[in-house]
CSV table of C-alpha atoms in Angstrom, one decimal:
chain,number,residue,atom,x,y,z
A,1,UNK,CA,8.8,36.7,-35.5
A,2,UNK,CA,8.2,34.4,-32.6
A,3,UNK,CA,7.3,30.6,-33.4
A,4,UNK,CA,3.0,31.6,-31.8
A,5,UNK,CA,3.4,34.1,-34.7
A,6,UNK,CA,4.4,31.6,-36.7
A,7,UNK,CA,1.5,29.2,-36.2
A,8,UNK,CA,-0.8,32.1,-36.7
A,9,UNK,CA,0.6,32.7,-40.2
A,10,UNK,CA,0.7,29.0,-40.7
A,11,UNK,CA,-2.5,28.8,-39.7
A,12,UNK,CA,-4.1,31.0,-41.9
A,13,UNK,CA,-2.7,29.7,-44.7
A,14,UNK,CA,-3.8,25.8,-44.2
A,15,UNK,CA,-7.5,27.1,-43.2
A,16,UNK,CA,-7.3,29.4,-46.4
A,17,UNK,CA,-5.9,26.2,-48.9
A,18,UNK,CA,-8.3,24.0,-47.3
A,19,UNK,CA,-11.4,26.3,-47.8
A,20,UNK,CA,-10.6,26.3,-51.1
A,21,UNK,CA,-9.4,23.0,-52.2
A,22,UNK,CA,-10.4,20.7,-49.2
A,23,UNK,CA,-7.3,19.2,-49.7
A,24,UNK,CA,-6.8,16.3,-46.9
A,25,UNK,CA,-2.6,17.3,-46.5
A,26,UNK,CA,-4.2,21.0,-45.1
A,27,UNK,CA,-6.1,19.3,-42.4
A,28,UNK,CA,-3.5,17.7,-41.5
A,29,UNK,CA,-1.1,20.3,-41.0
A,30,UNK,CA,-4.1,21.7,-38.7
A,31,UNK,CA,-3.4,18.7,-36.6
A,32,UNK,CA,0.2,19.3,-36.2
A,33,UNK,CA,-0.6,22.7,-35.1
A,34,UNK,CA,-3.2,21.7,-32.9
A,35,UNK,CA,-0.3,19.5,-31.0
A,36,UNK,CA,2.4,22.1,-31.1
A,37,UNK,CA,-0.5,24.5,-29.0
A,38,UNK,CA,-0.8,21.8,-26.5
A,39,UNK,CA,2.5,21.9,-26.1
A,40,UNK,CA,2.8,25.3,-25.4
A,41,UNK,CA,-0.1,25.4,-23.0
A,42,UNK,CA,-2.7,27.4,-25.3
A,43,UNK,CA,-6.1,27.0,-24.3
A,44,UNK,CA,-8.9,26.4,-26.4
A,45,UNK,CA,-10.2,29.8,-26.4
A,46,UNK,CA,-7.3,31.5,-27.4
A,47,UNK,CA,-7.6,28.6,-30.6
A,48,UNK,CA,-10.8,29.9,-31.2
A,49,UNK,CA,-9.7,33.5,-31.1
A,50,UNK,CA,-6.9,33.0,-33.6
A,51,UNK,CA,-9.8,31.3,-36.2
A,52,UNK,CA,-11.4,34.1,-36.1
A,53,UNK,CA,-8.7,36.2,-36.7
A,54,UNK,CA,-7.7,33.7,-39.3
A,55,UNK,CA,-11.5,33.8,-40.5
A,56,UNK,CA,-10.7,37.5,-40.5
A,57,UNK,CA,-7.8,38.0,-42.5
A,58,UNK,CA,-9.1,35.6,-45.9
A,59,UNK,CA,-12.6,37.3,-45.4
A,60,UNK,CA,-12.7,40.8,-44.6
A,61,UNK,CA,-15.9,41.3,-45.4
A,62,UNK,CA,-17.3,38.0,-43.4
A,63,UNK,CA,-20.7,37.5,-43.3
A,64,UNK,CA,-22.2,40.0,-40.2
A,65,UNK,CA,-24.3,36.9,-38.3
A,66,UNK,CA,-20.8,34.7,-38.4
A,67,UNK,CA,-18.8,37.4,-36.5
A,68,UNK,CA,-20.9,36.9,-33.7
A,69,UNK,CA,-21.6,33.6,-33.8
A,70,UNK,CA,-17.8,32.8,-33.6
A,71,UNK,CA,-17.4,34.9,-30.3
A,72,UNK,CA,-20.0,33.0,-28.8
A,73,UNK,CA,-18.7,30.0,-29.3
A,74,UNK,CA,-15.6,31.5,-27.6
A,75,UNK,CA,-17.5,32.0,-24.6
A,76,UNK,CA,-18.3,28.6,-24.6
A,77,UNK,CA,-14.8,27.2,-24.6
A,78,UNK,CA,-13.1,28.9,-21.8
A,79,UNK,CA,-14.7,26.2,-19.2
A,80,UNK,CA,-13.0,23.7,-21.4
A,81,UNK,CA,-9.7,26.0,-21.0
A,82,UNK,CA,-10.4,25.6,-17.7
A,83,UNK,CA,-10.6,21.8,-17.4
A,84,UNK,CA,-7.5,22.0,-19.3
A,85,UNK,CA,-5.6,23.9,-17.0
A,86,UNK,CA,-6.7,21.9,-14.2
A,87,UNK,CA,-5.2,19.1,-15.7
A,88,UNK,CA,-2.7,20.4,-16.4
A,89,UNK,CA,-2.0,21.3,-12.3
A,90,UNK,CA,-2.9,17.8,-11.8
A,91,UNK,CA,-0.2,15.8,-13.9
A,92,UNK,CA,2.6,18.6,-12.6
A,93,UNK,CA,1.0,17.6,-9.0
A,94,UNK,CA,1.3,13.5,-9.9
A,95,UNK,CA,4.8,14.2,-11.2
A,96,UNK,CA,5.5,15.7,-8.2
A,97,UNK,CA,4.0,12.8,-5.8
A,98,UNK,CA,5.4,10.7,-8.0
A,99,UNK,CA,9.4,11.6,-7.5
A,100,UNK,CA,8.4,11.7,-3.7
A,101,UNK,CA,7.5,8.0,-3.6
A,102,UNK,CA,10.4,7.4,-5.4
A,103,UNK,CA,13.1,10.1,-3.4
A,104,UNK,CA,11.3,8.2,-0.3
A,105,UNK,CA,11.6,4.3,-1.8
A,106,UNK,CA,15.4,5.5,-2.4
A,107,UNK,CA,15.8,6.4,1.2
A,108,UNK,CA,14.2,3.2,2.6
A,109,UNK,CA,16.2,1.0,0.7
A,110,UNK,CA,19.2,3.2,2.1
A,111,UNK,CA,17.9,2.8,5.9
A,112,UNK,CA,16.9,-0.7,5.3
A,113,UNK,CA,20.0,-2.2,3.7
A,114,UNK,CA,21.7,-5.3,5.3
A,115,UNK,CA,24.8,-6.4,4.8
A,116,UNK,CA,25.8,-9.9,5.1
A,117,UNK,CA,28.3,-10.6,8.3
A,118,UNK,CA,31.1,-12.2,6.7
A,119,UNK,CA,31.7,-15.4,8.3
A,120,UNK,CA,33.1,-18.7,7.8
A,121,UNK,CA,30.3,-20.7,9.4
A,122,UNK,CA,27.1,-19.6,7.5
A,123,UNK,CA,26.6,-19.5,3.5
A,124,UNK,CA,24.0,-16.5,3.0
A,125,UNK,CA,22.2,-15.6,0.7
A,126,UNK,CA,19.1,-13.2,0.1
A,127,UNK,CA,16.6,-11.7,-2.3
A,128,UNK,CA,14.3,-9.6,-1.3
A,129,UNK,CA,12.4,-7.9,-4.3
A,130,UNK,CA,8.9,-5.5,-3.3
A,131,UNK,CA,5.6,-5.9,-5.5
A,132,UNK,CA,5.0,-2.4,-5.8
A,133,UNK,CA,7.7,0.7,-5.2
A,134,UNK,CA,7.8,0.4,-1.5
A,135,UNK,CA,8.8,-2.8,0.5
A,136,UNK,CA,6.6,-4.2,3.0
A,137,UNK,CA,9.1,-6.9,3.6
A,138,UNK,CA,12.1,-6.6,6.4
A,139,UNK,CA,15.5,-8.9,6.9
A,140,UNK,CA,18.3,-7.9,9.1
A,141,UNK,CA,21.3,-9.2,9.8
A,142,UNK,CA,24.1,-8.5,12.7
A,143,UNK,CA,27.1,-10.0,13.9
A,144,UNK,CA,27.7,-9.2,17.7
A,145,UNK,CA,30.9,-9.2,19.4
A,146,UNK,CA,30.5,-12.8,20.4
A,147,UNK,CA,30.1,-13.9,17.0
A,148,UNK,CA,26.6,-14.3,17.0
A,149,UNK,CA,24.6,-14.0,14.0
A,150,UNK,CA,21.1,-12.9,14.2
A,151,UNK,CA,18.9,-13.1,11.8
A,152,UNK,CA,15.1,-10.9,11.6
A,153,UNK,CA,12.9,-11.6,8.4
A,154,UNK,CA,9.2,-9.7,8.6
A,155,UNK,CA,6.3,-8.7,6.8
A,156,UNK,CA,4.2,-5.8,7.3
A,157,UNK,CA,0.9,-6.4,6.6
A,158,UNK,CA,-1.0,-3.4,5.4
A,159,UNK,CA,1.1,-2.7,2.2
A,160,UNK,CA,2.7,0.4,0.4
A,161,UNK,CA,4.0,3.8,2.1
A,162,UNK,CA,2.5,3.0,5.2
A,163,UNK,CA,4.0,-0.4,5.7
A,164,UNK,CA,7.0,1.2,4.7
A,165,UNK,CA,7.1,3.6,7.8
A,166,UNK,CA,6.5,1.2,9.9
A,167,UNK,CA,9.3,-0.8,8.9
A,168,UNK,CA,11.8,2.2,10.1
A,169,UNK,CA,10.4,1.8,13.6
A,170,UNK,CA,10.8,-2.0,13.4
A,171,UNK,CA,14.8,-1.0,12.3
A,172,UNK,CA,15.2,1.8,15.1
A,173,UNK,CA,13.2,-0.7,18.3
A,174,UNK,CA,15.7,-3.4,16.8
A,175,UNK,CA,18.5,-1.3,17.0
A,176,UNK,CA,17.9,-0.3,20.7
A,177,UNK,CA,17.9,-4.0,22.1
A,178,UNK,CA,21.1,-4.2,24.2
A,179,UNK,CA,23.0,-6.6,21.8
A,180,UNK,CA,22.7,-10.7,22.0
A,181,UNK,CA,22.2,-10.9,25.5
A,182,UNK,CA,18.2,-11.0,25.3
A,183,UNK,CA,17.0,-14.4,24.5
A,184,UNK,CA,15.0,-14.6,21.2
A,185,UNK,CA,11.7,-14.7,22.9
A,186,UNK,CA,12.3,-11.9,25.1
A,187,UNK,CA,13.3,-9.9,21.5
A,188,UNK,CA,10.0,-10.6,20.2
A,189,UNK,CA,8.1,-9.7,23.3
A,190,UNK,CA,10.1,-6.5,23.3
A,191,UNK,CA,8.7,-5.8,19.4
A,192,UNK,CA,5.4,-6.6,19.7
A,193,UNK,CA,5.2,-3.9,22.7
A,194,UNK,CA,6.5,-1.3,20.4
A,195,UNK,CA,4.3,-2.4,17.6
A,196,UNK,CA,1.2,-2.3,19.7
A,197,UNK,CA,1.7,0.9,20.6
A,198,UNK,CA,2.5,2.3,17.6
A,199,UNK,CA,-0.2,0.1,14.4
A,200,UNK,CA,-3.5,1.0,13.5
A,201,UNK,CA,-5.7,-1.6,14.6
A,202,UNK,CA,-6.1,-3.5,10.9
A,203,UNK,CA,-2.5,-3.7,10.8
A,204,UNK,CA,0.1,-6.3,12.0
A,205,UNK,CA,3.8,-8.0,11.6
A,206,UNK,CA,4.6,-11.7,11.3
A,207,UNK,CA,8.2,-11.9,12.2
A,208,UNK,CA,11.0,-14.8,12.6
A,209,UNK,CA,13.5,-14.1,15.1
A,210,UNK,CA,17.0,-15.7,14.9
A,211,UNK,CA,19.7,-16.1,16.6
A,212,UNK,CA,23.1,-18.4,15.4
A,213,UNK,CA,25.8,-19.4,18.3
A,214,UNK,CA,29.5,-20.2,16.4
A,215,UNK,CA,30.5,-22.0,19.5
A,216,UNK,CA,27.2,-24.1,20.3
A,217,UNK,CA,26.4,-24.8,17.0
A,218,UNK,CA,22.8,-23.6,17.6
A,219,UNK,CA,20.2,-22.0,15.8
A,220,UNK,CA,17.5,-20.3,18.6
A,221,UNK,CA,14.8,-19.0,17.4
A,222,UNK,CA,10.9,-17.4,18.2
A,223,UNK,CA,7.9,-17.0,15.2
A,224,UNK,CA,5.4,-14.6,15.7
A,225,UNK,CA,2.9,-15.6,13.5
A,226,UNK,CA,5.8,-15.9,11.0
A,227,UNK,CA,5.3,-17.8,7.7
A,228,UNK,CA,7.2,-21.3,8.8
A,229,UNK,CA,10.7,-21.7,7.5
A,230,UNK,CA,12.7,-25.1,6.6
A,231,UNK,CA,15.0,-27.1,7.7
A,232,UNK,CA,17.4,-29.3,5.3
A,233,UNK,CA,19.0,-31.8,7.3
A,234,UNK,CA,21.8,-33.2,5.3
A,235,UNK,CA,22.1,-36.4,7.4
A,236,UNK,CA,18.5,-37.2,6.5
A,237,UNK,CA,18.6,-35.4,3.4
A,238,UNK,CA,14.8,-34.2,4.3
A,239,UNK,CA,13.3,-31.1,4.6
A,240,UNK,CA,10.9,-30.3,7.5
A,241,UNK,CA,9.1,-27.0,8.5
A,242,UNK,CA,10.3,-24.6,10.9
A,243,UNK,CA,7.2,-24.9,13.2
A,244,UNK,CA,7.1,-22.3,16.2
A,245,UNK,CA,4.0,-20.9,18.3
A,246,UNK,CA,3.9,-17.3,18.9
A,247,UNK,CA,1.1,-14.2,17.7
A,248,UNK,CA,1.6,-11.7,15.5
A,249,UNK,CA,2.6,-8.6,16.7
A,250,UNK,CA,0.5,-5.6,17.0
A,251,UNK,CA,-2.5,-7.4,18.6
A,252,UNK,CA,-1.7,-8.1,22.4
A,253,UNK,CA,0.6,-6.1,24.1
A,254,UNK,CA,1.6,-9.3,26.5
A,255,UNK,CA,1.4,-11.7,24.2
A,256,UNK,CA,4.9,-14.2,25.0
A,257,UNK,CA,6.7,-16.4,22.6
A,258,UNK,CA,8.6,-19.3,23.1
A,259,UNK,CA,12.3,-20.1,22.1
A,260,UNK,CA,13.3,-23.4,20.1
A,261,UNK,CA,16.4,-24.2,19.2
A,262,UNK,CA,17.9,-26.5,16.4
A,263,UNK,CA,21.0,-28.1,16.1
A,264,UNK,CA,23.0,-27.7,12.9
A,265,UNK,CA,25.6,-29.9,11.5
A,266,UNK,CA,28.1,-29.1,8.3
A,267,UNK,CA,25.3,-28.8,5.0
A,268,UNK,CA,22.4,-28.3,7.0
A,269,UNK,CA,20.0,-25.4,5.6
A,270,UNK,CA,17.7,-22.7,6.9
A,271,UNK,CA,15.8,-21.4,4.7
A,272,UNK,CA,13.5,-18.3,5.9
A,273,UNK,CA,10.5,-16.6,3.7
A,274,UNK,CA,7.9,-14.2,3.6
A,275,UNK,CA,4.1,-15.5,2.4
A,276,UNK,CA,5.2,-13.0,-1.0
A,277,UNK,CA,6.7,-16.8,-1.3
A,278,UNK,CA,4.1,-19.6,-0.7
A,279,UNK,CA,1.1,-17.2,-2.1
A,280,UNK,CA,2.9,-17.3,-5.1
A,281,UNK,CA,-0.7,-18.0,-7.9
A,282,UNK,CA,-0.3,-19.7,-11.4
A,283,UNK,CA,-3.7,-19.5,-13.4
A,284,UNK,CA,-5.3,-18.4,-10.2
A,285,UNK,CA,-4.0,-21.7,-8.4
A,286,UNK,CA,-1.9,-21.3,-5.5
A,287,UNK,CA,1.4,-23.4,-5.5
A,288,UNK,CA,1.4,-25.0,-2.1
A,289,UNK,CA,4.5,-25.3,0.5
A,290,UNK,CA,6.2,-28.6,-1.1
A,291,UNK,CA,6.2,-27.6,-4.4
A,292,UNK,CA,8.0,-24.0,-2.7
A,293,UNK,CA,10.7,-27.0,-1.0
A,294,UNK,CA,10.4,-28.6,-4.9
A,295,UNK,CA,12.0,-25.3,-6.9
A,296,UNK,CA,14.2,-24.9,-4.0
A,297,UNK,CA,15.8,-28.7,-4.3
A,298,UNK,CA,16.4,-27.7,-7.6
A,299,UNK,CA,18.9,-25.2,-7.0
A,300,UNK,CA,20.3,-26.4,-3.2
A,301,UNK,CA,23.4,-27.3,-4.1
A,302,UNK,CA,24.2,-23.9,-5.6
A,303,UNK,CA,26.0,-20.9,-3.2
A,304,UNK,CA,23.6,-19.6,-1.2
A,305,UNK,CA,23.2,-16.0,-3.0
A,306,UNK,CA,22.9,-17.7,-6.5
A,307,UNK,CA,20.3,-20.2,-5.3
A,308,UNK,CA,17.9,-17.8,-3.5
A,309,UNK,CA,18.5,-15.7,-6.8
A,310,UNK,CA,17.5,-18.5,-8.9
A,311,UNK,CA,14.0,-19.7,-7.0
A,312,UNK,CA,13.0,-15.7,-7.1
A,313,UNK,CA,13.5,-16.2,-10.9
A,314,UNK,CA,11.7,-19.2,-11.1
A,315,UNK,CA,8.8,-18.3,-9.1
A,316,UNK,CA,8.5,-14.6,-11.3
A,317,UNK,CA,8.3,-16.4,-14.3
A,318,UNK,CA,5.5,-18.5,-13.0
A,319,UNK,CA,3.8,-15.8,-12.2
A,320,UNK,CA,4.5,-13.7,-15.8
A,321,UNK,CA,6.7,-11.3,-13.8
A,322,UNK,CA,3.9,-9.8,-12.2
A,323,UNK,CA,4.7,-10.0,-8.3
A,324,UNK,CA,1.2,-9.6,-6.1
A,325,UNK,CA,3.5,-9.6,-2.7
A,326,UNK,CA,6.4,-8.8,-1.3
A,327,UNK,CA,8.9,-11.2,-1.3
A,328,UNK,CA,11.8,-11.8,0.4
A,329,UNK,CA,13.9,-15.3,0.6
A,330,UNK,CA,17.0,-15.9,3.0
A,331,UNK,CA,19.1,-19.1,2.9
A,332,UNK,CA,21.6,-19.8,5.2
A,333,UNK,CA,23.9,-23.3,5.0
A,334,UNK,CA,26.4,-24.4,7.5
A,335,UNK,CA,29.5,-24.7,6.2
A,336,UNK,CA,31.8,-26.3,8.8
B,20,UNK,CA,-13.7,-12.3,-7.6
B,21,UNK,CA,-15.9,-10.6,-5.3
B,22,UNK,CA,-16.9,-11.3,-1.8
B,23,UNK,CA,-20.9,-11.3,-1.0
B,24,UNK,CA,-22.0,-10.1,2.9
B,25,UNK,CA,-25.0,-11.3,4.4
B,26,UNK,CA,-26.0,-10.4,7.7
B,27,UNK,CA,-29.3,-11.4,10.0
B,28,UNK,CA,-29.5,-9.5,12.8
B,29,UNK,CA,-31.7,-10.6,15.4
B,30,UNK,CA,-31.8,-9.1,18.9
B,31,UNK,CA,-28.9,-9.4,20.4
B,32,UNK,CA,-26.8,-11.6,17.8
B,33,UNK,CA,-26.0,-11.0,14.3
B,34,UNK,CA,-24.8,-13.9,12.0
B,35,UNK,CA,-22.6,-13.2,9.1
B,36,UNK,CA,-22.3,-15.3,6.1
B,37,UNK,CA,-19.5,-14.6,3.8
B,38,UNK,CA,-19.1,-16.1,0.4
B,39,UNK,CA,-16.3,-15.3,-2.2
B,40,UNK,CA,-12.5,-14.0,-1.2
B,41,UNK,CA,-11.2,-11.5,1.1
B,42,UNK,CA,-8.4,-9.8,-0.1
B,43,UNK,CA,-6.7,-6.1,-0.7
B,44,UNK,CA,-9.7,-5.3,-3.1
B,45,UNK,CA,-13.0,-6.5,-0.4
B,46,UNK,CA,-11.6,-5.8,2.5
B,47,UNK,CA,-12.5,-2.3,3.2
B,48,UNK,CA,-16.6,-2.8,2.4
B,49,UNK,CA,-15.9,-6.2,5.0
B,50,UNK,CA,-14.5,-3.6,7.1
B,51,UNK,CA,-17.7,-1.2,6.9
B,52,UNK,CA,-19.9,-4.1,8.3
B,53,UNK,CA,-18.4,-5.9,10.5
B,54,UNK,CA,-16.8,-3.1,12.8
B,55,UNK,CA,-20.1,-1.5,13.4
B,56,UNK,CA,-21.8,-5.0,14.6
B,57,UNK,CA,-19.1,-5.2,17.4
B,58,UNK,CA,-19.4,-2.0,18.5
B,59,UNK,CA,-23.0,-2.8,20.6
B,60,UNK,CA,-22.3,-4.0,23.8
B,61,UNK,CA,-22.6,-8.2,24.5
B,62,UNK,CA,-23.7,-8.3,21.1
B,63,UNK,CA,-22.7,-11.5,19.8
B,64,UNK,CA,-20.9,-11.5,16.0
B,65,UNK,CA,-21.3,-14.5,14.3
B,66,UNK,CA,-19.2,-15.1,11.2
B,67,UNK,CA,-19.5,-18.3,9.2
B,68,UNK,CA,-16.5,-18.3,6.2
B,69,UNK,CA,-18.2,-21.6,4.6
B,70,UNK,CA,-17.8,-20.1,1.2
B,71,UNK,CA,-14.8,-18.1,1.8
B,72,UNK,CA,-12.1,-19.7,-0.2
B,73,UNK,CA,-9.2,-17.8,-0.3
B,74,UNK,CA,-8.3,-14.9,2.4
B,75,UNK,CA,-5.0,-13.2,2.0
B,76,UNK,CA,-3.2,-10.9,5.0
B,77,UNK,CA,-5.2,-7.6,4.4
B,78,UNK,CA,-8.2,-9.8,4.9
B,79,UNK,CA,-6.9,-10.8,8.3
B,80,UNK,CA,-6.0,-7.4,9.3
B,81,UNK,CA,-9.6,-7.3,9.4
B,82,UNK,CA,-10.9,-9.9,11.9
B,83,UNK,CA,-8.2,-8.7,14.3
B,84,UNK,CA,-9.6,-5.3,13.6
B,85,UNK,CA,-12.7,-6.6,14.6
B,86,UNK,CA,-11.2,-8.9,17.4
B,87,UNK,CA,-9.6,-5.4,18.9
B,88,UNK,CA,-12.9,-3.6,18.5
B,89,UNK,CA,-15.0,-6.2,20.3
B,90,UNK,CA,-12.7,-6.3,23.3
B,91,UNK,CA,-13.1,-2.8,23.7
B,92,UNK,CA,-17.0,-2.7,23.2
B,93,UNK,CA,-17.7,-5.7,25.1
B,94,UNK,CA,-18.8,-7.7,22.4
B,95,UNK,CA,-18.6,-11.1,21.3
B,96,UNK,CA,-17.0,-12.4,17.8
B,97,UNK,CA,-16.9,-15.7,16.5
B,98,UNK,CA,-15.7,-17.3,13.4
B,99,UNK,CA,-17.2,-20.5,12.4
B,100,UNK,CA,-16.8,-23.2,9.2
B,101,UNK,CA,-13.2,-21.7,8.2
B,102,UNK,CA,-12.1,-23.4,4.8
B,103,UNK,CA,-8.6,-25.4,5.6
B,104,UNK,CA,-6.9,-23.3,3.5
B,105,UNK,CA,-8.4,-20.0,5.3
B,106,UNK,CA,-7.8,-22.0,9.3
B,107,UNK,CA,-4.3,-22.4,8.6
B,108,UNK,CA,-3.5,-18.7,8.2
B,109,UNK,CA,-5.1,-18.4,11.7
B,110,UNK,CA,-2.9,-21.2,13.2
B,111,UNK,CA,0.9,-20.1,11.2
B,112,UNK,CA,-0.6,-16.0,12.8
B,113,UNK,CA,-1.3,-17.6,16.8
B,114,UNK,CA,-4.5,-15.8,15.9
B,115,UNK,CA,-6.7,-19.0,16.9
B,116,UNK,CA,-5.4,-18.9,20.0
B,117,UNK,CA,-6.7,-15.6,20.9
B,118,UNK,CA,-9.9,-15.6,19.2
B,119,UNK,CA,-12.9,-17.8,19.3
B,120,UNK,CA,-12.7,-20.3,16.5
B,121,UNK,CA,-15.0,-23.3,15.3
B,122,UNK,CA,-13.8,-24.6,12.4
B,123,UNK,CA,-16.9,-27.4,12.6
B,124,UNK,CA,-18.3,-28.1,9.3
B,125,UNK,CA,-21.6,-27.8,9.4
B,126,UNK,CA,-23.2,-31.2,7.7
B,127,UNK,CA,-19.8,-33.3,9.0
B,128,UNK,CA,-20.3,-33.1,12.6
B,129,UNK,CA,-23.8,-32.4,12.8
């Protein structure tokens, strides 16, 4: 006897004690049954058919009119079968979409990845964390031969799977620069051609270009419409903003930037972010750039990783855990 | 919050006046009337963002939709009375640089 068989049986037997007695512990036991048919993917017809048969079985002789009356109401429930069935095409369809977005979140995380370049100049540290499954946020790092460090930090505006693609051309235009010897500028006027070319006219990329020189000393860098980074100077022990001209990319293919450079001595700080950051909300009030430098004080003299890992902490609490952006948070202190 | 859209259109000029935020969730209906106003050749766009306090990136993506529209069409677009809060996304983004921008309060400067 299969376990449908068993229902049936079952069946018949609560309808037939509950007829009789209208005991409460019958009805449920029709509930549980009810579930157990869900689960098995029987439609409502067929639920009706096997009350009739059920009907059937404790009253043989059941009253002409009700026979009828009970196919009828059969008829009526197979566009509710229906429904069913179509729902239940469209939660196998969600699950399906559903491990996509999450095979695909896997693989940009994969292509995305950037490792630290070990060196004994720069303390780095980085958190980049995404509000939703995909990240809109980008940060590279490479070491050249020379012993350059150069540092990208973007943000796709436009969020979600879309963002997300674009992102790998960011990565693979990135890649193709000949290494270190174009000038930051020149790297960002590079970009934004690509990104023209390639954006839907709503969307567009702020991104901070960077590039460190070991044997200068220097930082050089070009913002196109970039959130503004700081500066730490430990010789003044102040903080000021990482100001640099230059438009976003994606809106004129000649747009040009401009390269600044900054000196850094031993303890000095960089510290780059994404507007995930500063549009950080508490009870609908933004928090506004000093109080971002404020959290940040708190944790400066920390190793760079454990710092950066700290602030994200701070600002997710602040806002109950419940990221609205991107966000993405890179510190970088001179060591020697 | 929601963002209210009020436009006059008169001949050849059509003034907008925005009140509320732009953001991820009013973007798209902002979207549906502002790009068909730049479409009409040396039409002039006028948007006043008075009442606009808060505008996030999404919101943005939309006036330089609307900047890359009018260039093609010939058309003129303007953004007038921009909250501070709402200007400085235009100056961190270059974008006042390459789009008409009068950030005059009315009332202030006459």
């Amino acid at each position: 006897m299969d376990t449908r068989e068993i229902d049936t049986r079952n069946y018949t037997a609560l309808l037939k004690k509950y007829i009789e007695t209208q005991d409460e512990q019958a009805l449920y036991g029709a509930e549980q049954i009810s579930k157990s048919f869900i689960k098995k993917n029987i439609l409502p017809e067929e639920f009706v058919n096997l009350h009739i048969q059920a009907l059937l079985e404790i009253y043989p002789d059941l009253h002409d009119k009700i026979k009828p009356s009970m196919h009828f109401l059969l008829e009526a429930m197979i566009s509710y079968g229906l429904a069913h069935q179509e729902f239940q095409n469209l939660r196998e369809k969600q699950l399906a979409i559903k491990s996509e977005i999450l095979v695909a979140a896997r693989m940009q995380k994969m292509l995305l990845q950037s490792k630290i370049p070990e060196t004994d100049e720069l303390d780095i540290g980085v958190i980049s964390v995404p509000a939703n499954q995909m990240n809109g946020d980008y940060h590279h790092f490479v070491k050249g031969k020379d012993g350059t460090i150069s540092i990208t930090i973007a943000d796709v505006i436009g969020k979600g799977i879309p963002a997300a693609l674009s992102m790998s051309m960011i990565k693979y235009a990135m890649d193709s620069f000949p290494e270190n010897i174009m000038t930051t500028d020149t790297v960002l006027a590079s970009i934004n051609r690509v990104v023209e070319r390639n954006v839907d006219p709503s969307m567009f990329i702020t991104m901070f270009y960077a590039q460190y020189k070991p044997d200068t000393g220097k930082l050089y860098y070009s913002s196109a419409g970039h959130e503004p980074g700081f500066y730490y100077s430990s010789r003044l022990q102040k903080f000021k903003d990482i100001e640099s001209k230059g438009l976003v990319l994606g809106v004129n293919p000649d747009a040009s930037y401009v390269q600044d450079e900054l000196n850094l001595e031993k303890g000095d700080i960089i510290i780059l972010l994404t507007d995930g950051v500063t549009e950080c909300r508490r009870d609908n009030q933004f928090i506004d750039r000093t109080e971002v430098i404020d959290v940040i004080k708190k944790y400066i003299h920390l190793p760079s990783q454990e710092a950066v890992n700290h602030v994200y902490r701070h600002f997710e609490r602040l806002q109950n855990f419940q990221l609205r952006d991107d966000f993405t948070l890179i510190m970088i202190k001179k060591q020697v | 919050m929601n963002l209210q859209i009020q436009i006059d259109e008169k001949n050849n000029e059509s003034f907008v006046h925005l009140s509320g935020e732009i953001d991820v969730y009013t973007a798209s209906e902002l979207k549906e009337a502002l790009l068909p106003l730049t479409m009409k050749k040396g039409h002039l766009l006028e948007i006043n963002l008075e009442n606009v306090s808060y505008m996030d990136s999404t919101g943005l993506g939309i006036f330089i939709n609307a900047l890359k529209s009018a260039k093609e069409h010939a058309s003129n677009l303007k953004l007038v009375n921009l909250q501070d809060r709402v200007h400085r996304l235009f100056q961190i983004t270059g974008l006042n640089e390459v789009m008409d921008i009068n950030t005059t309060i009315r009332g202030v400067d006459g």
